[in-house]
Coordinates of C-alpha atoms in Angstrom, one line a residue:
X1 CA -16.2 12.8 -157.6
X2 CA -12.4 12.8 -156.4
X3 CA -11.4 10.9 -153.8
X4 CA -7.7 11.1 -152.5
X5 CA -5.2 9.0 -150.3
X6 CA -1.8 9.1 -149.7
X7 CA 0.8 8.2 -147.0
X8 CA 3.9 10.2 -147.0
X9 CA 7.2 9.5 -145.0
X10 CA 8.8 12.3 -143.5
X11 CA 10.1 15.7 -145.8
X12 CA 7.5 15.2 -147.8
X13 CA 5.1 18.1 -148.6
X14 CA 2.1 17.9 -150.8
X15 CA -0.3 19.9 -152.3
X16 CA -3.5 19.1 -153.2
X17 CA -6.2 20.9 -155.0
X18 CA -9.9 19.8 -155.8
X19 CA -11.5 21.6 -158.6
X20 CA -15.2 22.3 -158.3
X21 CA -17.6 19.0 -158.3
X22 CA -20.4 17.8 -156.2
X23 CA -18.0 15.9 -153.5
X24 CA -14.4 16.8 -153.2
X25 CA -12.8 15.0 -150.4
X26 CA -8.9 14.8 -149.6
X27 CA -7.1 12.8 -147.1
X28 CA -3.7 13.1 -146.5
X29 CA -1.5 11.1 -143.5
X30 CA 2.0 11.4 -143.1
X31 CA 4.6 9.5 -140.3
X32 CA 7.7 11.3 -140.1
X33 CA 10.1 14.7 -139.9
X34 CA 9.7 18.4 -141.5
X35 CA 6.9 17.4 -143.4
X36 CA 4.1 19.8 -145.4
X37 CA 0.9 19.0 -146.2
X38 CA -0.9 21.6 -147.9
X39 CA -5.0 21.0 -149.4
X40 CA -6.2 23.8 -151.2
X41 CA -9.9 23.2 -152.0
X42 CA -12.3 25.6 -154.5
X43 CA -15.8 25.0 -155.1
X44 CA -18.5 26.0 -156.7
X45 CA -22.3 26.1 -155.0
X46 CA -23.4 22.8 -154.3
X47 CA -19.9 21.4 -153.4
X48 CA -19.1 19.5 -150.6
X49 CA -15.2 20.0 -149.7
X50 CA -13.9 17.5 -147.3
X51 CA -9.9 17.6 -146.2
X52 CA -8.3 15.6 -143.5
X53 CA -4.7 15.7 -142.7
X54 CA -3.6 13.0 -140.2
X55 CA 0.4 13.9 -138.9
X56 CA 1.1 11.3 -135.7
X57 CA 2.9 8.1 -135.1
X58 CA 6.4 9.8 -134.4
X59 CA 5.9 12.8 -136.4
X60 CA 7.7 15.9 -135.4
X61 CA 8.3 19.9 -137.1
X62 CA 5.3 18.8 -138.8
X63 CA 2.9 21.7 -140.6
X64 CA -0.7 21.2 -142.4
X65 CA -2.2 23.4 -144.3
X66 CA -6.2 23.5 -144.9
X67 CA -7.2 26.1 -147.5
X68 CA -11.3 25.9 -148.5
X69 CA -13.5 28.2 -150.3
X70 CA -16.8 28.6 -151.9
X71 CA -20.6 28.1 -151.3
X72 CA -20.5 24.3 -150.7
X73 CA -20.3 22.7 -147.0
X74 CA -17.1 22.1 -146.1
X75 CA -15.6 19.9 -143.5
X76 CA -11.5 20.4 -142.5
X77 CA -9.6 18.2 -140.0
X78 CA -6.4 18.4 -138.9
X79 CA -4.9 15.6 -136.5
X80 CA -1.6 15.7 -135.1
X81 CA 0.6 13.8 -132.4
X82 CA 4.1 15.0 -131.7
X83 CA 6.5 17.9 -131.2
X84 CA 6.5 21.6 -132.4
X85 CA 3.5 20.7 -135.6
X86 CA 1.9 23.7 -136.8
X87 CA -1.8 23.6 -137.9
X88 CA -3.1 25.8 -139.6
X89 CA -7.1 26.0 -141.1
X90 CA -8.8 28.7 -143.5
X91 CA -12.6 28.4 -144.9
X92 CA -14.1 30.9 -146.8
X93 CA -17.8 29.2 -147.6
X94 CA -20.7 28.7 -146.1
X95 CA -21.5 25.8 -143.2
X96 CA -17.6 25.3 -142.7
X97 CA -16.6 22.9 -139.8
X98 CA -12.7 22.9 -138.6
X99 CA -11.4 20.6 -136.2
X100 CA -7.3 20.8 -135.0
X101 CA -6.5 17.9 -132.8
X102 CA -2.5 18.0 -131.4
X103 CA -2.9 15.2 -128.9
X104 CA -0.9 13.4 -126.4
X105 CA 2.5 13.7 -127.5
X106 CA 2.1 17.0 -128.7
X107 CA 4.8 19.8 -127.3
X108 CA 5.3 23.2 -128.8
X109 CA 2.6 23.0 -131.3
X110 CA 0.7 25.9 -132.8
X111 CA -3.1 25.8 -134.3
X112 CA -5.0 28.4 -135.8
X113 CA -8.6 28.0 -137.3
X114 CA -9.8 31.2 -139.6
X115 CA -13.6 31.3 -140.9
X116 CA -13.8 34.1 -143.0
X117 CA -15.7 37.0 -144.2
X118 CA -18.1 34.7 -146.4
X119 CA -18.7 32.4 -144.0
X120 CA -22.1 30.9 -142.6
X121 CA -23.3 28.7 -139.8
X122 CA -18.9 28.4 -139.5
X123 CA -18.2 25.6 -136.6
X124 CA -14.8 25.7 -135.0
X125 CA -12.9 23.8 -132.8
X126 CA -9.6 23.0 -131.5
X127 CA -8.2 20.8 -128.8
X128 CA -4.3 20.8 -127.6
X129 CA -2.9 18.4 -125.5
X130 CA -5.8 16.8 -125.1
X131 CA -5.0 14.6 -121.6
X132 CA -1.4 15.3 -122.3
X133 CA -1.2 17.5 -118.8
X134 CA 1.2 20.0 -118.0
X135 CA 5.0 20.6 -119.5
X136 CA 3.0 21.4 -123.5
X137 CA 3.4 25.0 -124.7
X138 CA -0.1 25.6 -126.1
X139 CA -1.1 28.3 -128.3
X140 CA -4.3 28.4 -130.2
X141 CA -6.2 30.9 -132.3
X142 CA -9.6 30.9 -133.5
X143 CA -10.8 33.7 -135.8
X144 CA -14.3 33.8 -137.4
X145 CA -16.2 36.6 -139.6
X146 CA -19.6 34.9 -140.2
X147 CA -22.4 36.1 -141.4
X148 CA -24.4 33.6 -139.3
X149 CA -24.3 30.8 -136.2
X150 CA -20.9 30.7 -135.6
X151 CA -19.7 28.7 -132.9
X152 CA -15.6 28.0 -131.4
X153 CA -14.2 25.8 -128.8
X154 CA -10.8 25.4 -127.7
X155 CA -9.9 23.3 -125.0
X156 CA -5.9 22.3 -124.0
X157 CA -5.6 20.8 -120.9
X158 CA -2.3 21.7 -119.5
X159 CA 0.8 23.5 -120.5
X160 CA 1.5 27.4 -121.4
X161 CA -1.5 28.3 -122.8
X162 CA -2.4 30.7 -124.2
X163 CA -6.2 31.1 -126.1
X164 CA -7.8 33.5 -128.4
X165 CA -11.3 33.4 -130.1
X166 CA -12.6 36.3 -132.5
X167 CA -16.4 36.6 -134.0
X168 CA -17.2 39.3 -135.8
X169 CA -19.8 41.0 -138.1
X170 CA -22.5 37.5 -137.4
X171 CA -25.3 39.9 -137.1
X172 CA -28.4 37.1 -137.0
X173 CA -26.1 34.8 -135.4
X174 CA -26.3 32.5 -132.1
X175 CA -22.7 33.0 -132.1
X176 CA -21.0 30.9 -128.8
X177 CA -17.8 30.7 -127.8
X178 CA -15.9 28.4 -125.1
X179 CA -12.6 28.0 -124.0
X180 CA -11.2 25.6 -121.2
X181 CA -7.4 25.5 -120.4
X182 CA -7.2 23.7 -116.8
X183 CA -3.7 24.6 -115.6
X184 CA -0.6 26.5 -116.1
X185 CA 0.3 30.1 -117.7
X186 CA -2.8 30.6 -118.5
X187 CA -4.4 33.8 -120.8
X188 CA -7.5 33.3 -123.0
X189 CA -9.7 36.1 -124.1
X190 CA -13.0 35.8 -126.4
X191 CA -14.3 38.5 -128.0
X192 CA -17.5 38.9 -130.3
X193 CA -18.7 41.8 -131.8
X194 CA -22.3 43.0 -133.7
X195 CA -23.4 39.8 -132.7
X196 CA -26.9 38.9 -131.1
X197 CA -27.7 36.2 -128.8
X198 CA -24.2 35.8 -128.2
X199 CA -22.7 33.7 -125.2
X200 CA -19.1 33.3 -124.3
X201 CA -17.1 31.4 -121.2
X202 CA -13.6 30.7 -119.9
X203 CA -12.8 28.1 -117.7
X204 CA -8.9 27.8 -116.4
X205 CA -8.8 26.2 -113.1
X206 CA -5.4 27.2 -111.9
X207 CA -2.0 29.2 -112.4
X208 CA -1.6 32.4 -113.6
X209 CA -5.1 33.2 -114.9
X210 CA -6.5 35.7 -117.2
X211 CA -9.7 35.8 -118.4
X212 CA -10.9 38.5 -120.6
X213 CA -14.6 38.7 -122.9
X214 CA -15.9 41.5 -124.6
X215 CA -19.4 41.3 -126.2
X216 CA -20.5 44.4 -128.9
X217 CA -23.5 43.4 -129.4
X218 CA -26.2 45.1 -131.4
X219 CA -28.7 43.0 -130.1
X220 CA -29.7 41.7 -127.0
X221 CA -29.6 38.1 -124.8
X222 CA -25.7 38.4 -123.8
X223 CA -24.1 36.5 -121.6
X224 CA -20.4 36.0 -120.2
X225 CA -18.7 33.5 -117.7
X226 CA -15.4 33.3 -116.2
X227 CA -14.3 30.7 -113.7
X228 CA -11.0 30.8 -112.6
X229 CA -9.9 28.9 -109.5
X230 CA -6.6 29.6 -108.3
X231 CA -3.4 32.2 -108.3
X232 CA -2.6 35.2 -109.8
X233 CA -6.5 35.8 -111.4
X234 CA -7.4 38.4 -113.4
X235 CA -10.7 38.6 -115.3
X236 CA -12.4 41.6 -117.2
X237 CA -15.7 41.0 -118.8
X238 CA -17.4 44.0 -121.4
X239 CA -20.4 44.3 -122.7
X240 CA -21.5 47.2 -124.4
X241 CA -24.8 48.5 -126.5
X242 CA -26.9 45.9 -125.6
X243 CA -29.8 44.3 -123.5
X244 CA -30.9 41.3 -121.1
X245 CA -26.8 41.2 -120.7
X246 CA -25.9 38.6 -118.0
X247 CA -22.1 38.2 -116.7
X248 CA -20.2 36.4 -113.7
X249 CA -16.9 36.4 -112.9
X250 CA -16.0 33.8 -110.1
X251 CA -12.3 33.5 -108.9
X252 CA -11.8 31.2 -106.0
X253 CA -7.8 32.1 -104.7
X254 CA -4.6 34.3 -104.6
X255 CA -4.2 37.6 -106.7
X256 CA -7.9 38.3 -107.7
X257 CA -9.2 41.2 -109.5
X258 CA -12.5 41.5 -111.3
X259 CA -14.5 44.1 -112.9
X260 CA -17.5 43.7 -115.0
X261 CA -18.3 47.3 -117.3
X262 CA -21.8 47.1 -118.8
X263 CA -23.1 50.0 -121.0
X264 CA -26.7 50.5 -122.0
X265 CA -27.4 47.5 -119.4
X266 CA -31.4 47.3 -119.7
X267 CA -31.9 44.0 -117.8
X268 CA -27.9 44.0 -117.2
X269 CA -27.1 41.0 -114.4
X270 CA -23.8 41.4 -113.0
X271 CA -21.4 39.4 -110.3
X272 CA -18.4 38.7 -109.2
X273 CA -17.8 36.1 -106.3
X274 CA -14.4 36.0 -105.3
X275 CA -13.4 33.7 -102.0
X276 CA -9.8 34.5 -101.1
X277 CA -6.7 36.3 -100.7
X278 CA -6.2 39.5 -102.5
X279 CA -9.2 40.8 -104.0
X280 CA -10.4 43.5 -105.9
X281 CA -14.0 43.8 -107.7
X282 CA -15.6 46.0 -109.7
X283 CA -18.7 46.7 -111.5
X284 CA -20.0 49.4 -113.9
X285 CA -23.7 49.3 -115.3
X286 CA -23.0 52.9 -116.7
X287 CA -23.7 55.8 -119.3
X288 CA -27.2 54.7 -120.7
X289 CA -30.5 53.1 -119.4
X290 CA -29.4 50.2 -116.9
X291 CA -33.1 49.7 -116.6
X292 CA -33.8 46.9 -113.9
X293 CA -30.1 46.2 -114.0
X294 CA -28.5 44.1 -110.7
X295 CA -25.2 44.3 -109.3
X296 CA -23.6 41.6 -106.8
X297 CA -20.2 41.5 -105.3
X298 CA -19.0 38.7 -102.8
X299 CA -16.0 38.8 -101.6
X300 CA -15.4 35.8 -98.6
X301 CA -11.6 37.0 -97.2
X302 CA -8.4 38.5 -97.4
X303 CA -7.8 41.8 -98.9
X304 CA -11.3 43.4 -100.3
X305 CA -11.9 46.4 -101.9
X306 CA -15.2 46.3 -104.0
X307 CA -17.0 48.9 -106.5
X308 CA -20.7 49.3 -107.7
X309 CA -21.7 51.8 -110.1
X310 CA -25.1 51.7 -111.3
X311 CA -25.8 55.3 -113.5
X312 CA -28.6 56.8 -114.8
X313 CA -30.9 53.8 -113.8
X314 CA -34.6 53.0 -113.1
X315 CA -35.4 49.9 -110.2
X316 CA -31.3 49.1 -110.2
X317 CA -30.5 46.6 -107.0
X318 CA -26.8 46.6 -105.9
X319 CA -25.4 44.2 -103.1
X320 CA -22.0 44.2 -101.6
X321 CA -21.2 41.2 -98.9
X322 CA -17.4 41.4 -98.1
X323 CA -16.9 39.2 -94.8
X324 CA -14.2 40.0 -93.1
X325 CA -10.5 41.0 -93.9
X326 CA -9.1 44.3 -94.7
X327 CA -12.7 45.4 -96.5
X328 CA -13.7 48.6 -98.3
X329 CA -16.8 48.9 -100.5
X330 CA -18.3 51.8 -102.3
X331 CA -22.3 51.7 -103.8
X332 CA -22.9 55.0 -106.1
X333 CA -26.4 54.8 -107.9
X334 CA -26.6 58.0 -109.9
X335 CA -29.8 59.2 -111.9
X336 CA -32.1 55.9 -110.0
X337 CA -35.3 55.1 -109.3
X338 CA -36.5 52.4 -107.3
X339 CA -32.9 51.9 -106.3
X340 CA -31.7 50.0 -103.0
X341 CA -28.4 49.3 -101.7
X342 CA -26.5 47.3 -98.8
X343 CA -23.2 47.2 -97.7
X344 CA -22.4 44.1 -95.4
X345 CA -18.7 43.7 -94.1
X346 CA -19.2 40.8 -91.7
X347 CA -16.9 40.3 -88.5
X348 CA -14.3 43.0 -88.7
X349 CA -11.3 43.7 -89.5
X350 CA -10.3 47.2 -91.2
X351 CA -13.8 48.8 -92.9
X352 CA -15.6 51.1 -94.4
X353 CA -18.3 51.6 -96.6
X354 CA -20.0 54.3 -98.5
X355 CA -23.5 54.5 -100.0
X356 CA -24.6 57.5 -102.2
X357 CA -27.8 57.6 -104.4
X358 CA -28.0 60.7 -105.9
X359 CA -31.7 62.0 -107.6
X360 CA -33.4 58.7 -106.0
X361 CA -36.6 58.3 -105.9
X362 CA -37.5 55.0 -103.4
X363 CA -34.6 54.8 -102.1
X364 CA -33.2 52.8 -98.7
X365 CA -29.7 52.3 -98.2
X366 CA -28.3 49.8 -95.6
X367 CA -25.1 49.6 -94.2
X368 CA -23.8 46.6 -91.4
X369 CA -20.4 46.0 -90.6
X370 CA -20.1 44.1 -87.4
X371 CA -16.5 44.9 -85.4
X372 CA -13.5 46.8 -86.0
X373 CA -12.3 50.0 -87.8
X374 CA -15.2 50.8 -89.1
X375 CA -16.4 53.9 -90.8
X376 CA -19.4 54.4 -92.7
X377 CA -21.5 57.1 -94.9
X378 CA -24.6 57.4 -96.7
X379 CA -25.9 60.0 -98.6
X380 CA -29.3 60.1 -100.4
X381 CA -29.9 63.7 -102.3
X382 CA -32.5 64.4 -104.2
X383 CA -34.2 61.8 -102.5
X384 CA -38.2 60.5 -102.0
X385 CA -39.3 57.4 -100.3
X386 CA -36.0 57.8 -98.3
X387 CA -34.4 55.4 -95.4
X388 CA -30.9 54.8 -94.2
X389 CA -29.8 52.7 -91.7
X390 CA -26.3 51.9 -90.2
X391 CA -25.0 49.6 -87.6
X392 CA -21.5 49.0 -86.8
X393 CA -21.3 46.1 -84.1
X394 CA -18.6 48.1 -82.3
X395 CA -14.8 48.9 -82.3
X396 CA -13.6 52.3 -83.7
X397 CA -17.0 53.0 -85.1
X398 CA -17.8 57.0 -86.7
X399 CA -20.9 56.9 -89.2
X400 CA -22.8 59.2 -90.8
X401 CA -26.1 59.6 -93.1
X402 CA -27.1 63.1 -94.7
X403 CA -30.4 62.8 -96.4
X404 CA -30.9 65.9 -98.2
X405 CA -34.0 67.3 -99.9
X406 CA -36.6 64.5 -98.3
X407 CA -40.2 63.6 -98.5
X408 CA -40.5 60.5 -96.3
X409 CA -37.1 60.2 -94.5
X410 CA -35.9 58.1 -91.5
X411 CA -32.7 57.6 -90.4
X412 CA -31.2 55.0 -87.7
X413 CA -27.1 54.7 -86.6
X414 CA -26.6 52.3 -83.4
X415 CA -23.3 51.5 -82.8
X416 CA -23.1 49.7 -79.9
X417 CA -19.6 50.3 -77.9
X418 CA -16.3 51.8 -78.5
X419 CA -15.3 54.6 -80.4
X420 CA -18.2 56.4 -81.6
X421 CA -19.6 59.2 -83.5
X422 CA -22.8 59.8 -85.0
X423 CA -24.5 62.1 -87.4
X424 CA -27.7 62.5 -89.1
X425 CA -28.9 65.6 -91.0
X426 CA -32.0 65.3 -93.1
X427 CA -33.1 68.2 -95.0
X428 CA -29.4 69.4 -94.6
X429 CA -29.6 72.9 -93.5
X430 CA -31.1 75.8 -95.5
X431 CA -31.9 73.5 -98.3
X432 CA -35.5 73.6 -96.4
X433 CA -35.6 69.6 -97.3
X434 CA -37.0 66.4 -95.1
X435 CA -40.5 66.2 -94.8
X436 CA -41.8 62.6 -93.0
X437 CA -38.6 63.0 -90.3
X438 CA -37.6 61.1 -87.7
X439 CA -34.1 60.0 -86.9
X440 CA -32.7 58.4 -84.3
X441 CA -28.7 57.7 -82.9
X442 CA -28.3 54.9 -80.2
X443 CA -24.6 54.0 -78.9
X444 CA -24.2 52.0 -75.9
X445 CA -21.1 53.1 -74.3
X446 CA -17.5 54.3 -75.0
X447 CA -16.5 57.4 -76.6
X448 CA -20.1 59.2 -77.6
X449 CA -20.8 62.1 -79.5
X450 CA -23.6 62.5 -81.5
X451 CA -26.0 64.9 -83.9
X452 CA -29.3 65.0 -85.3
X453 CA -30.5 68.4 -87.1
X454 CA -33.8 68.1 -89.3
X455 CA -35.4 71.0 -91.0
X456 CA -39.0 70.9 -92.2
X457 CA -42.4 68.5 -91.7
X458 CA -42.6 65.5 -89.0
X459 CA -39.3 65.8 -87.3
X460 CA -39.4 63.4 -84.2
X461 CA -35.4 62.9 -82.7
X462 CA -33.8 60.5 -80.3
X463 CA -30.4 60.0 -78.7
X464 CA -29.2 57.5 -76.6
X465 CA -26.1 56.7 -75.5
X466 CA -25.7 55.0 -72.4
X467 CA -22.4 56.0 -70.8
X468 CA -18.7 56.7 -71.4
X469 CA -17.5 60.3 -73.2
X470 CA -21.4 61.4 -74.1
X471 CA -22.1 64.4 -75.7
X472 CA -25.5 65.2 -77.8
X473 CA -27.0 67.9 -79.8
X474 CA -30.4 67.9 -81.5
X475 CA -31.6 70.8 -83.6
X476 CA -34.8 70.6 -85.6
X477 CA -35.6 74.3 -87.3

């Protein structure tokens, strides 16, 4: 066994290296300026390296150095107080555990923890600032390449940060990843890749949020958070070749964007939930299976605009609530199944909406949007167990639903006041479609004009419009 301790005032740099035994452990602490401390540790299969480097009390321009490799457990641990330190941690064995500490003095400092291609069951974490709050210039960088149960936290509390966490090639892994930066310039992006039963989330709570996860997974179990709370938001979240995904994005103020992309989404669960100011969401399920898949987007004020695609699905759900503000929102569900869809754009301001399901099967598609502008569409083409409904509340209103080749359509548009138009075609034209028909236009006052025109089966019609500019047509072949 070696066992080493030394105190070092400041300039000083050591290195230390550990040949292979059953328990190398190295401890170095140094008080001071400009000093290096540098533990190099290589062992053989049943080693157990352990290196601590301990850089406060006044220290300053400090860097330590943390070099481990071979089959052993190892244990690194890096603790600094004090201005512009650099940390920096590589393992290359199995069961590696890195900790970087720069606490509350700490301004300016840099850590990096790197877990390497012959890593297993690597643990990572580093913490910035801990408590120190804002004014510290945070960077950290975690990178591992594991072949198993990785894990990686960085946390910093304040300051400029910036965050970045890499796994990669952990194909039987649990890999997890967190990050939590609470305040300031904030950027932080995970992202894991061939990984199973991986799980990933940032937390920033304020300033000039980022967010950013990608997920490659060749397995299934997936799941992504991002919580963002306040300013200039941005998140993106990507996962892609996998199954039983699940991802939220939740950003509660100012410049919000979103957008979730999931490819070969069987059991895919996507949302974003936005509350605020100038928002912007979409989601993607696309390109593959996104079997049972669900999409939500909430959007609670300000300047919505909101995307769902769902593509070449079977039972896919997608919901779009938007509630008031300057809304637009857009459902397109391509190859379905048992695919439904709703719109809702609650008390006013400048809507519309747009539903389109293209070779459905049971579909229904729902559109409300209560007062104002509004504008709204839905299409269902190659449709089956078909139904579309829209109401409008009033105000500028001009809808329309076109169901084309049928089986057991209904349609309903009221509108109740103000501008109105209304159309509903169902087998749409020479197509010959529609087959269970019936379809019916109600209005209540203002501007009226409206349309029905059904080809084939059931047709039954109605039009009512109670008063104002009224005009009607009803053709059933």
């Amino acid at each position: 066994m070696k066992k080493m301790k030394m105190k070092l005032s400041a300039l000083a740099a050591v290195l230390l290296a550990a040949s292979p035994a059953l328990a190398d452990q190295a401890s170095v602490t140094q008080n001071g300026y400009f000093g290096t401390a540098q533990v190099n540790q290589t062992g053989g299969t049943n080693n157990v390296n352990s290196a601590t480097v301990i850089q406060r009390v006044g220290s300053a321009y400090e860097s330590a150095y943390i070099t481990q490799a071979g089959e052993g457990n190892q244990n690194a641990s890096v603790d600094q107080s004090g201005e512009s330190n650099v940390a920096t941690v590589n393992q290359n064995g199995n069961l590696g555990v890195a900790t970087v500490a720069q606490g509350e003095n700490s301004v300016s400092g840099t850590a990096t923890i790197t877990q390497g291609a012959n890593s297993v069951g690597a643990i990572a974490t580093i913490n910035q600032n801990y408590g120190a709050g804002t004014g510290s210039f945070n960077t950290a960088t975690i990178y591992q390449n594991s072949a198993n149960v990785d894990q990686a936290t960085i946390t910093q509390y304040g300051g400029n940060n910036t965050a970045t966490t890499t796994q990669q090639n952990n194909y039987y892994a649990n890999a997890t990843a967190n990050t939590t930066q609470y305040g300031d310039y904030n950027i932080a992006s995970i992202e894991q890749d061939n990984t199973a039963l991986v799980q990933a989330s940032i937390i920033q709570s304020g300033s000039l949020n980022k967010g950013s996860i990608s997920q490659r997974s060749l397995g299934g179990g997936n799941t992504a958070d991002i919580i963002q709370t306040g300013q200039s938001n941005n998140a993106t979240i990507d996962q892609v070749n996998s199954a039983w995904n699940e991802s939220r994005i939740t950003q509660n103020g100012v410049g919000n964007t979103g957008t979730i992309e999931q490819e070969s989404a069987v059991y895919g669960d996507a949302s974003i939930d936005q509350i605020g100011n100038n928002n912007t969401a979409t989601i993607n399920q696309t390109n593959y299976l996104t079997e049972n898949a669900s999409a939500q987007i909430t959007q609670n004020g300000n300047g919505n605009s909101a995307t769902i695609n769902q593509k070449l699905g079977l039972d896919d759900v997608a919901s779009i609530d938007q509630q008031s503000d300057s809304n637009t929102a857009t459902i397109n569900q391509t190859s379905t199944n048992g695919e439904i869809a709703s719109i809702t754009q609650s008390t006013g301001v400048l809507n519309t909406a747009s539903i389109s399901q293209l070779l459905g099967v049971s579909d229904e598609a729902i559109i409300v949007q209560e007062n104002d502008s509004n504008n709204a569409m839905i299409y269902q083409t190659s449709t089956n167990g078909e139904y579309a409904s829209i109401y409008q509340g009033g105000a500028s209103n001009w809808a329309m639903i076109n169901q084309s080749n049928g089986v057991d359509d209904s349609a309903i548009i009221s509108q109740t006041g103000d501008g109105n138009q209304a159309t509903i075609n169902q087998g749409v034209f020479d197509n010959l479609g529609s087959n269970g028909s019936q379809a019916t236009i109600t209005q209540s006052g203002s501007d009226n004009i409206a349309t029905i025109d059904q080809v084939g089966s059931g047709k039954i019609a109605s039009v009512d419009q109670t008063g104002n500019g009224n005009n009607a047509m009803i053709v059933q072949h």
